[in-house]
mmCIF file of C-alpha atoms in Angstrom:
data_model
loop_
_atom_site.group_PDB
_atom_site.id
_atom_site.type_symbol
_atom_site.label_atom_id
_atom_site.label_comp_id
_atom_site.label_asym_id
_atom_site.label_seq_id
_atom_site.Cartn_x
_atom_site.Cartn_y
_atom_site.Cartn_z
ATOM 1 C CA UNK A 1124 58.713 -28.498 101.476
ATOM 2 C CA UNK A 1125 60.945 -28.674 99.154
ATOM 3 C CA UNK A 1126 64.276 -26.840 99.297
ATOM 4 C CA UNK A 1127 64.641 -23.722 95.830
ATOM 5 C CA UNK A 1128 67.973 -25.449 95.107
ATOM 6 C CA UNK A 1129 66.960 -29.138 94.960
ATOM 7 C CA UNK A 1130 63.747 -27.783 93.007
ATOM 8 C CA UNK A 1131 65.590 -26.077 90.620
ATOM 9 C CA UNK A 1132 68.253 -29.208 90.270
ATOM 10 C CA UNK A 1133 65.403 -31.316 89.551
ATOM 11 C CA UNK A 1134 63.932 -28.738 87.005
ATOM 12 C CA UNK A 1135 67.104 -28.450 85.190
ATOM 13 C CA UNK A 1136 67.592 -32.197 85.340
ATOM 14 C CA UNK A 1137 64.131 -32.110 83.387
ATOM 15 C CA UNK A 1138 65.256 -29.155 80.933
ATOM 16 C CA UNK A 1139 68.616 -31.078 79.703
ATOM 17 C CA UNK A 1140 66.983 -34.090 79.488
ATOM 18 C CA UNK A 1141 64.242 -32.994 76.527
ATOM 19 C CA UNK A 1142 67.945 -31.625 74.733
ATOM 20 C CA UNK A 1143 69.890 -34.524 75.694
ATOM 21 C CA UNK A 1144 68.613 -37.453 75.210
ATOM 22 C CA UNK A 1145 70.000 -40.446 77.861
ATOM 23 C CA UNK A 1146 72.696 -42.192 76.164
ATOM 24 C CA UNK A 1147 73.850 -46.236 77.342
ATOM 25 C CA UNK A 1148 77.007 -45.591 79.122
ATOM 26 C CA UNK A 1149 80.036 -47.607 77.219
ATOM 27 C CA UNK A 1150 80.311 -50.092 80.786
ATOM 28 C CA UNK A 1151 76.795 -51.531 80.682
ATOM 29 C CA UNK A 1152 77.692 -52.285 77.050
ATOM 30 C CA UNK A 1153 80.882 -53.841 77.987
ATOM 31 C CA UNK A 1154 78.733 -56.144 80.113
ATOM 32 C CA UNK A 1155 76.463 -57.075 77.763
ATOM 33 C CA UNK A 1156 79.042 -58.135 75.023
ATOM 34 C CA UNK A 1157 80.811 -60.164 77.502
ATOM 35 C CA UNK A 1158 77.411 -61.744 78.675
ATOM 36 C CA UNK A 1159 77.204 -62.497 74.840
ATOM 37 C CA UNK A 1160 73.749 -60.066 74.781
ATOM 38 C CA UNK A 1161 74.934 -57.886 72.231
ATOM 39 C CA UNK A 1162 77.106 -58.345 69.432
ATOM 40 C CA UNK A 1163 80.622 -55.861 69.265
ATOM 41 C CA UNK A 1164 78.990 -54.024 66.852
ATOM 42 C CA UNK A 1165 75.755 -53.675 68.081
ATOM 43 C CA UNK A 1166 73.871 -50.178 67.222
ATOM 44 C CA UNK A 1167 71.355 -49.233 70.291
ATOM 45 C CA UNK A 1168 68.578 -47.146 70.708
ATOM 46 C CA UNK A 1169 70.863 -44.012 70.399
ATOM 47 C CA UNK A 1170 72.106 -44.497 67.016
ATOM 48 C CA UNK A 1171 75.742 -45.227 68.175
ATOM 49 C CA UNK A 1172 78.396 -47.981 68.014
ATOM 50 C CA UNK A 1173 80.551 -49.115 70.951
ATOM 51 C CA UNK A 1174 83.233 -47.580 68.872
ATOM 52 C CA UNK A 1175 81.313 -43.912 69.176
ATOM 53 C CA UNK A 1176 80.587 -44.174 72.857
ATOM 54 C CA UNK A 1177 84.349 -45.242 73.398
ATOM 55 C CA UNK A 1178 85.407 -41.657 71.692
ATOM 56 C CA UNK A 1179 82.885 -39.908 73.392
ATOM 57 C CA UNK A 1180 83.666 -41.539 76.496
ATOM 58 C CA UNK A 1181 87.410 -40.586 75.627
ATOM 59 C CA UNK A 1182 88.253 -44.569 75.956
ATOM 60 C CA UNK A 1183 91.060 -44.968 73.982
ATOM 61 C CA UNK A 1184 91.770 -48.398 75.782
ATOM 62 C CA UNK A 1185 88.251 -49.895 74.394
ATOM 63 C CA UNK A 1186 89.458 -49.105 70.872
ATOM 64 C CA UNK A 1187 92.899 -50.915 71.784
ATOM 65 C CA UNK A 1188 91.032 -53.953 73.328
ATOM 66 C CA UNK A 1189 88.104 -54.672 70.067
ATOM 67 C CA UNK A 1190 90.730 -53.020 67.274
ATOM 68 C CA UNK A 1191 91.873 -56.521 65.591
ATOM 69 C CA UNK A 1192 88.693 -58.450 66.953
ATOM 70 C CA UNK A 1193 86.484 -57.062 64.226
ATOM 71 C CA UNK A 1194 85.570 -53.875 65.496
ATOM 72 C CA UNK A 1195 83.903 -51.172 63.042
ATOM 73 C CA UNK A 1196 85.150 -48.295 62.768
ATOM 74 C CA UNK A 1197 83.839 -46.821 59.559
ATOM 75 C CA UNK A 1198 79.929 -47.134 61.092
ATOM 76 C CA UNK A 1199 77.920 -44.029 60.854
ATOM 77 C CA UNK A 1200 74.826 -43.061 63.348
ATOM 78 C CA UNK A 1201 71.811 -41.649 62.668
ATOM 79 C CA UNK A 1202 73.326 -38.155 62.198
ATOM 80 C CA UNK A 1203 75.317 -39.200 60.066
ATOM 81 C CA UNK A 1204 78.563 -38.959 61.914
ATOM 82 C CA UNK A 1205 81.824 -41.541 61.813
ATOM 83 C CA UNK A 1206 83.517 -42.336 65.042
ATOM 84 C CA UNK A 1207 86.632 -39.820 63.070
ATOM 85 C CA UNK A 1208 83.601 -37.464 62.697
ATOM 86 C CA UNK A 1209 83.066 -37.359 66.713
ATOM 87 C CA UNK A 1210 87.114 -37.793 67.367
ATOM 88 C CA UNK A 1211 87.803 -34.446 65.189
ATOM 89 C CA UNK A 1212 84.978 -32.429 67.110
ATOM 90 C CA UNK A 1213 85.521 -33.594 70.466
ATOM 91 C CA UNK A 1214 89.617 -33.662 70.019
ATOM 92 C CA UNK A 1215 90.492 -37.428 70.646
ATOM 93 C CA UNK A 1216 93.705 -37.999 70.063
ATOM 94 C CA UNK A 1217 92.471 -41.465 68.266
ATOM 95 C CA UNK A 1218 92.173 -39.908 64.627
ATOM 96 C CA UNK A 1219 95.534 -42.335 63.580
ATOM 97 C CA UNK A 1220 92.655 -45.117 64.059
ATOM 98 C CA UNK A 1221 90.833 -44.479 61.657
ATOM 99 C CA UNK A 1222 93.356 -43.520 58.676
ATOM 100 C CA UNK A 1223 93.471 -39.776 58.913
ATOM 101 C CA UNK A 1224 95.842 -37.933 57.733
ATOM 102 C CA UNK A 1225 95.208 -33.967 57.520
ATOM 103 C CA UNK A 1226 97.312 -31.956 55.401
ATOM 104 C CA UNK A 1227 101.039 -31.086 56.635
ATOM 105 C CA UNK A 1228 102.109 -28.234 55.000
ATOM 106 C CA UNK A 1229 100.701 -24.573 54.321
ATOM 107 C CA UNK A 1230 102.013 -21.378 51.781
ATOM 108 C CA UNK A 1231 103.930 -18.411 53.730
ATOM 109 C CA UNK A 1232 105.684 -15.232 52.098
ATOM 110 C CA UNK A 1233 109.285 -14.443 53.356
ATOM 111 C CA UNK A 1234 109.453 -10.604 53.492
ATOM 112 C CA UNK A 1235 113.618 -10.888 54.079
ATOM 113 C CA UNK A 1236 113.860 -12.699 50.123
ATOM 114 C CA UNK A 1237 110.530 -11.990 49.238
ATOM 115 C CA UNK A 1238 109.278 -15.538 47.672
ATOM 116 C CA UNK A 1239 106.913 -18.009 48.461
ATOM 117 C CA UNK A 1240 107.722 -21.214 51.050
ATOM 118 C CA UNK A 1241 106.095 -24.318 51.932
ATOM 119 C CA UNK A 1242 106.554 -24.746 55.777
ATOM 120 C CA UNK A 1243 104.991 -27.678 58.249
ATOM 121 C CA UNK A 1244 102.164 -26.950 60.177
ATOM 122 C CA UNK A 1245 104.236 -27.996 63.010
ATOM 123 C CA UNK A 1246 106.792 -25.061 62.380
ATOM 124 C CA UNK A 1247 103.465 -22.529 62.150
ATOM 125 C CA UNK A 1248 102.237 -23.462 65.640
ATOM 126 C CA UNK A 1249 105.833 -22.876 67.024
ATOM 127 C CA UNK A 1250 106.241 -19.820 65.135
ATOM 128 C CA UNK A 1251 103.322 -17.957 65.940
ATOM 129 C CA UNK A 1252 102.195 -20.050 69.004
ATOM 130 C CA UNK A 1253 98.259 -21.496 68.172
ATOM 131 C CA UNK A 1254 97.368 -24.927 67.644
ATOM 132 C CA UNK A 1255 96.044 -25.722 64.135
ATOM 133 C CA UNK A 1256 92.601 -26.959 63.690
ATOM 134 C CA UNK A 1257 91.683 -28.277 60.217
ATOM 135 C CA UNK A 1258 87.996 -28.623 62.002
ATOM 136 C CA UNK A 1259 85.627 -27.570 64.806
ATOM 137 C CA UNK A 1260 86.316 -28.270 68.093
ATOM 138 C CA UNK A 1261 83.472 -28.427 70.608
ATOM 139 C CA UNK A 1262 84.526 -28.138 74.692
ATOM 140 C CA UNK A 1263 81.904 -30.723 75.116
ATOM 141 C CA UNK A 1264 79.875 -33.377 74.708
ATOM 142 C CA UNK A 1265 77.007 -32.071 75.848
ATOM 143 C CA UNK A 1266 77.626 -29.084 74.036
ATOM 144 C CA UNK A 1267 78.429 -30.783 70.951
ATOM 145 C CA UNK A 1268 74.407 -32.256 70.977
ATOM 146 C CA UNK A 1269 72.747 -29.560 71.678
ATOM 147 C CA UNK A 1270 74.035 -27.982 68.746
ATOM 148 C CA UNK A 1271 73.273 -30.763 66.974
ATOM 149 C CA UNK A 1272 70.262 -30.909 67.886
ATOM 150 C CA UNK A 1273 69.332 -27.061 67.348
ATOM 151 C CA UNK A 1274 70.737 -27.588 64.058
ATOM 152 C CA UNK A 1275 68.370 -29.954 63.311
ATOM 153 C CA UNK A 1276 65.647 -28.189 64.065
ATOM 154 C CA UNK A 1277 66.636 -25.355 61.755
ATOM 155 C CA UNK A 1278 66.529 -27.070 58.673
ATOM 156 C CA UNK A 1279 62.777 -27.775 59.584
ATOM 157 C CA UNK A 1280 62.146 -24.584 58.126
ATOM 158 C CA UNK A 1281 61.510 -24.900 54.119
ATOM 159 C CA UNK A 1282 63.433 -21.250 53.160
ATOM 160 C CA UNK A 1283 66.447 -22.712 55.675
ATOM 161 C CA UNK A 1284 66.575 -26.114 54.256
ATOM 162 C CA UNK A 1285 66.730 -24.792 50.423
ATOM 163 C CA UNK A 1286 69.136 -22.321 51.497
ATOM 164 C CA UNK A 1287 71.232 -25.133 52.716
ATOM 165 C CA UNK A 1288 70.948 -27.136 49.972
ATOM 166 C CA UNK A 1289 71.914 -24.399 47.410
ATOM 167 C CA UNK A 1290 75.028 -23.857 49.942
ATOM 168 C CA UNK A 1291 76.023 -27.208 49.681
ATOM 169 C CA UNK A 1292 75.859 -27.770 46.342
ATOM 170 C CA UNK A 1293 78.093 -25.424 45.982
ATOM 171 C CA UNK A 1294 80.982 -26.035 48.534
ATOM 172 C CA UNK A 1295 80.613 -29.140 50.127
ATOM 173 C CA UNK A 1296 82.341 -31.115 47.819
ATOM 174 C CA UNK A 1297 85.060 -28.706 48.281
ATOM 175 C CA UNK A 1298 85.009 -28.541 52.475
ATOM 176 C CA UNK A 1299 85.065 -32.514 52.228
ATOM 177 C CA UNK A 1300 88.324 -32.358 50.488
ATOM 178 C CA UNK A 1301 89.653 -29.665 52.481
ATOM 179 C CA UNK A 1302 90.942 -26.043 51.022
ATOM 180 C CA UNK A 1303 93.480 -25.694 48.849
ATOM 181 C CA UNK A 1304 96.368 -24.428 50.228
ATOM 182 C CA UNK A 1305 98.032 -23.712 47.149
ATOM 183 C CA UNK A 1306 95.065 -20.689 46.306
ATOM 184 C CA UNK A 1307 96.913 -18.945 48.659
ATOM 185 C CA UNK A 1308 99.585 -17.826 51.061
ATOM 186 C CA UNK A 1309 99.970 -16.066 54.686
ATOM 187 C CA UNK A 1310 102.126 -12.828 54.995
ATOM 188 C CA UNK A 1311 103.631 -10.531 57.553
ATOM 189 C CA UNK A 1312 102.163 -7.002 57.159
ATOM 190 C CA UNK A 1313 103.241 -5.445 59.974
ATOM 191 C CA UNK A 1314 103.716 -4.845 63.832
ATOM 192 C CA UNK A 1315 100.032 -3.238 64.256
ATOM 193 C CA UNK A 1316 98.431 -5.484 62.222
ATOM 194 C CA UNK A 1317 100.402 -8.249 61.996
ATOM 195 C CA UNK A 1318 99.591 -11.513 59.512
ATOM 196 C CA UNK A 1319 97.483 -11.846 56.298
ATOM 197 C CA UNK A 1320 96.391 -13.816 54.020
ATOM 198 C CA UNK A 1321 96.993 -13.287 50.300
ATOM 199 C CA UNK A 1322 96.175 -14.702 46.973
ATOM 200 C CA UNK A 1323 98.939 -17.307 45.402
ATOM 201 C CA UNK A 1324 97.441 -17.071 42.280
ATOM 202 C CA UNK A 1325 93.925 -15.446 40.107
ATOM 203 C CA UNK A 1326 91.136 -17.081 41.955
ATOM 204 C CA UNK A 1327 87.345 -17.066 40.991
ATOM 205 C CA UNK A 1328 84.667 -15.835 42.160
ATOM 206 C CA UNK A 1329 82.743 -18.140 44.312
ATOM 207 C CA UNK A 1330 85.960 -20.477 45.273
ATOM 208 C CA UNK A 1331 85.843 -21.883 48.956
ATOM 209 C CA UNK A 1332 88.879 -20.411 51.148
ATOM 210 C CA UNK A 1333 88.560 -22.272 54.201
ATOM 211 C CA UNK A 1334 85.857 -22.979 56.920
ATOM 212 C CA UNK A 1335 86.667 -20.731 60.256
ATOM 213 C CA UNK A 1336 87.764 -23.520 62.681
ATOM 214 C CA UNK A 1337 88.193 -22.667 66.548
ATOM 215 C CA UNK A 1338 86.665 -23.947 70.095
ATOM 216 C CA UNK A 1339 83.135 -23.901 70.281
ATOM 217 C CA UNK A 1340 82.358 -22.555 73.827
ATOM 218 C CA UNK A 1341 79.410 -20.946 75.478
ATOM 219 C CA UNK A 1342 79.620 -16.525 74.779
ATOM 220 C CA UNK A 1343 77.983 -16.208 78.239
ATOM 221 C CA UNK A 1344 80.342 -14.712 81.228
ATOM 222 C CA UNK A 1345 83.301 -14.081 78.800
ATOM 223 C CA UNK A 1346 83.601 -10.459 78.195
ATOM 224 C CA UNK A 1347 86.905 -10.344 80.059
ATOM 225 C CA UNK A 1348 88.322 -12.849 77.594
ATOM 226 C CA UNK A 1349 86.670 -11.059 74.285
ATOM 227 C CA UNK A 1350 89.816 -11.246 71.351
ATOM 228 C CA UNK A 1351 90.232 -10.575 67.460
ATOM 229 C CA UNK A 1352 89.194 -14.152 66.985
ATOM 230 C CA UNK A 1353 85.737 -14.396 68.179
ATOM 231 C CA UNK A 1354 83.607 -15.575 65.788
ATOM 232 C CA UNK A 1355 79.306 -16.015 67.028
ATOM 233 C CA UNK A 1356 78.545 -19.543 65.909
ATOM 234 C CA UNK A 1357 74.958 -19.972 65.151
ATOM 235 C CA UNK A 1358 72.712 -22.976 63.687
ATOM 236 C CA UNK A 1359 72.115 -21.819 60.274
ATOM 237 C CA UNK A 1360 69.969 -18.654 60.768
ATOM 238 C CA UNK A 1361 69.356 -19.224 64.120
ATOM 239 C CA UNK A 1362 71.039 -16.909 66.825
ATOM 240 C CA UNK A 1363 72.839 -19.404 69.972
ATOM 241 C CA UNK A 1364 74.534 -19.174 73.063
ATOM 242 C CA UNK A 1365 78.134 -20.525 71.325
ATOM 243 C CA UNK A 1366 81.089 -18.522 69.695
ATOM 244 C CA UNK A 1367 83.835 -19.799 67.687
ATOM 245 C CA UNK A 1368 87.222 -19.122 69.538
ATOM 246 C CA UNK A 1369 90.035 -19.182 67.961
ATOM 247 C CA UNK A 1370 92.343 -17.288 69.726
ATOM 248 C CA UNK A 1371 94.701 -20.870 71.092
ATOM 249 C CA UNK A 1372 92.908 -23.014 67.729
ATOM 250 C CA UNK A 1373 92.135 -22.173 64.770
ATOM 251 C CA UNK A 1374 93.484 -22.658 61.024
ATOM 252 C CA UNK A 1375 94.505 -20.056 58.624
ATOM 253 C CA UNK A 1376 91.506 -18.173 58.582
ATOM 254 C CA UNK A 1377 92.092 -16.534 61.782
ATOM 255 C CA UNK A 1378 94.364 -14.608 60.022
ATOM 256 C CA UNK A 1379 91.949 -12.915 57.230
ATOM 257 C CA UNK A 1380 91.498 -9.478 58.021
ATOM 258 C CA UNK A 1381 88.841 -6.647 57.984
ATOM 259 C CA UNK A 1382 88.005 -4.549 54.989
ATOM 260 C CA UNK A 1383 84.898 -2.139 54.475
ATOM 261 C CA UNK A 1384 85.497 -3.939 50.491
ATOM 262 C CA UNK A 1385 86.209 -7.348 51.119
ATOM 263 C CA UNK A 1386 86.471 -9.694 48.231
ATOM 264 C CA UNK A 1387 85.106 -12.656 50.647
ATOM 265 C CA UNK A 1388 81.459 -13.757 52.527
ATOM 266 C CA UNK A 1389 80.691 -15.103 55.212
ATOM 267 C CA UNK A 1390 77.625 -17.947 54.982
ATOM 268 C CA UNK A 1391 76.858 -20.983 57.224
ATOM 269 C CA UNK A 1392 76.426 -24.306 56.106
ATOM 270 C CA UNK A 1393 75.001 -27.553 57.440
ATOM 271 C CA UNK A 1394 76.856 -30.572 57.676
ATOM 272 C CA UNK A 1395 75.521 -33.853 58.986
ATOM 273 C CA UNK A 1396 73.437 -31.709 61.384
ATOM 274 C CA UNK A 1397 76.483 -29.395 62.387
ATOM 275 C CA UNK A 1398 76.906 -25.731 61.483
ATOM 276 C CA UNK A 1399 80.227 -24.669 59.924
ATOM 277 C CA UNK A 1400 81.037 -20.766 58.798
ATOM 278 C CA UNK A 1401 82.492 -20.519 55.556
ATOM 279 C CA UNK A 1402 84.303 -18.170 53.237
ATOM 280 C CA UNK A 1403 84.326 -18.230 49.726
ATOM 281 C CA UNK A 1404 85.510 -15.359 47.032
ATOM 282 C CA UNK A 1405 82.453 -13.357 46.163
ATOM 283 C CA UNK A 1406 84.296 -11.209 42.751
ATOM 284 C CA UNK A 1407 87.338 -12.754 41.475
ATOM 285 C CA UNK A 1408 90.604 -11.720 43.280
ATOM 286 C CA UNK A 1409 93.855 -11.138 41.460
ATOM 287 C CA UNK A 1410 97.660 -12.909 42.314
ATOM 288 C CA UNK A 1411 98.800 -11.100 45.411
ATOM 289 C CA UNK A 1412 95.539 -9.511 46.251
ATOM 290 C CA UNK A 1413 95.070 -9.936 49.987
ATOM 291 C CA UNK A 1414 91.885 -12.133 50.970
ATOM 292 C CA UNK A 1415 89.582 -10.016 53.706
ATOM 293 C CA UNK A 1416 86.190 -9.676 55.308
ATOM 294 C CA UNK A 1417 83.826 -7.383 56.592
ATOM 295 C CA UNK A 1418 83.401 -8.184 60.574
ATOM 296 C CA UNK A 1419 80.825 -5.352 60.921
ATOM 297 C CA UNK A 1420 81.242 -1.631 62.374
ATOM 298 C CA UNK A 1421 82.731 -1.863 65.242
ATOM 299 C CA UNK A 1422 85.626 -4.474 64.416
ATOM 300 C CA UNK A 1423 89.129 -3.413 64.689
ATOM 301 C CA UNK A 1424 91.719 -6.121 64.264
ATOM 302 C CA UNK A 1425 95.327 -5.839 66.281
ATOM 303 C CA UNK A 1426 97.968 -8.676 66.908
ATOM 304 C CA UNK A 1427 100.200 -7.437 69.865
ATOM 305 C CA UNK A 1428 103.876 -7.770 68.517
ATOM 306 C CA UNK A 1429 103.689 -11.273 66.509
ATOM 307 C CA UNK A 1430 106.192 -12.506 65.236
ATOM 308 C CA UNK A 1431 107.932 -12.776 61.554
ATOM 309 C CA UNK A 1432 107.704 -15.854 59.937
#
């Protein structure tokens, strides 16, 4: 008979394998490029290049090896995603590969002469000790397609798939080309509640602020490591088992705080099958107006001590 933990391997095995679906590992296509069975820039069953299964893989020394021997790397599969697409959300440090260059340089407010500076991102991390993510960051692979996969199938439904579409006409363009940092600035407020963000300039209503960025990790089994920068990350209107963490990553965003009359929403978008939380302006907000959201009842926002920019 057979043993409850073998049966419920084997039933698990069975479960993953209807979300995952089995990929061709990046060695048996090795092989058959150097048997001359499949071209270098073959696209298989899966939808993906050699060039995607060496950043999923995390093979930066398959890129190295095909990069001047007429490798693609500008291919898309059949959700739509780049091999920079999968390097961004699955943090391979092979984005210089593919001509990326995110933006350098972000708005603060000096309280001690009380003006506006431009500052690296490089000096932000140091200063207030995060790493800045200009995108979502999933802890896995496997994670990564399943909600890819769930996201999918919510845009089966005709009320979510309009809803999308009247989401994306208006902001996509906008998340494609990244916020603009000159909308705004972040400033010290205090000990207790430490850093916000603040308008540069008059913005309107309906302008896109910034998508929240973070680690996308499973909620389940971390209540001892709840923080101010939780975020729940669903697929469009439906409820999952992921949060958006951006407690050690994140981007500015983590730093908009609560209000019972915000001047911001909240809304999901889909993106080439992947959820992203958004914030845009919902009245206009004047010059030096601070940006802020409502997190719901029972939110209440601290930053232990942080330090002044």
């Amino acid at each position: 008979m057979e043993g409850f933990k073998s049966l419920l391997k084997r039933k698990a095995g069975k479960f993953f394998s209807k979300i995952i679906p089995e990929q061709k590992g990046i060695e048996a296509r090795l092989k058959w490029i150097d048997a001359g069975k499949k071209r270098l820039n073959h696209i298989d069953s899966d939808g993906n290049s050699i060039t995607h299964r060496a950043v999923i893989e995390g093979r930066e020394d398959v890129l190295k090896q095909f990069i001047g021997k007429g490798l693609r790397l500008d291919g898309k599969n059949y959700a739509g995603l780049s091999p920079l697409d999968l390097s961004l959300y699955l943090n391979r440090s092979y984005t210089h590969y593919f001509n990326h260059k995110p933006l350098d340089s972000i708005q603060i407010y000096r309280n001690k002469d009380q003006a506006i500076h431009s500052i690296s991102i490089a000096e932000l991390e140091k200063k207030l000790k995060f790493t800045f993510l200009h995108h979502l960051e999933f802890a896995s692979y496997r994670d990564f397609l399943a909600m890819s996969k769930k996201g999918a199938k919510s845009l089966k439904d005709t009320q979510t798939r309009q809803m999308n579409h009247w989401m994306c006409s208006l902001h996509q363009n906008s998340m494609l080309v990244k916020p603009n940092f000159s909308h705004f600035y972040i400033r010290y407020i205090s000990r207790y509640i430490g850093y916000g963000i603040f308008a540069a300039k008059k913005i309107p209503a309906l302008t896109f602020i910034g998508e929240y960025t973070g680690v996308i990790t499973p909620k389940f089994g971390r209540k001892k490591e709840l923080n101010d920068y939780i975020f729940d990350y669903s697929a469009a209107r439906k409820n999952s088992r992921f949060i958006i963490d951006a407690s050690k990553k994140g981007n500015f965003t983590r730093f908009i705080n609560h209000s019972t009359r915000p001047n911001l929403l909240a809304r999901w978008i889909m993106i080439k099958g992947i959820c992203h939380i958004i914030f845009f302006t919902k009245d206009p907000v004047d010059k030096d107006e601070q940006l802020t959201y409502n997190y719901g009842e029972i939110f209440w926002r601290r930053r232990f001590e942080p330090e002044e920019l």
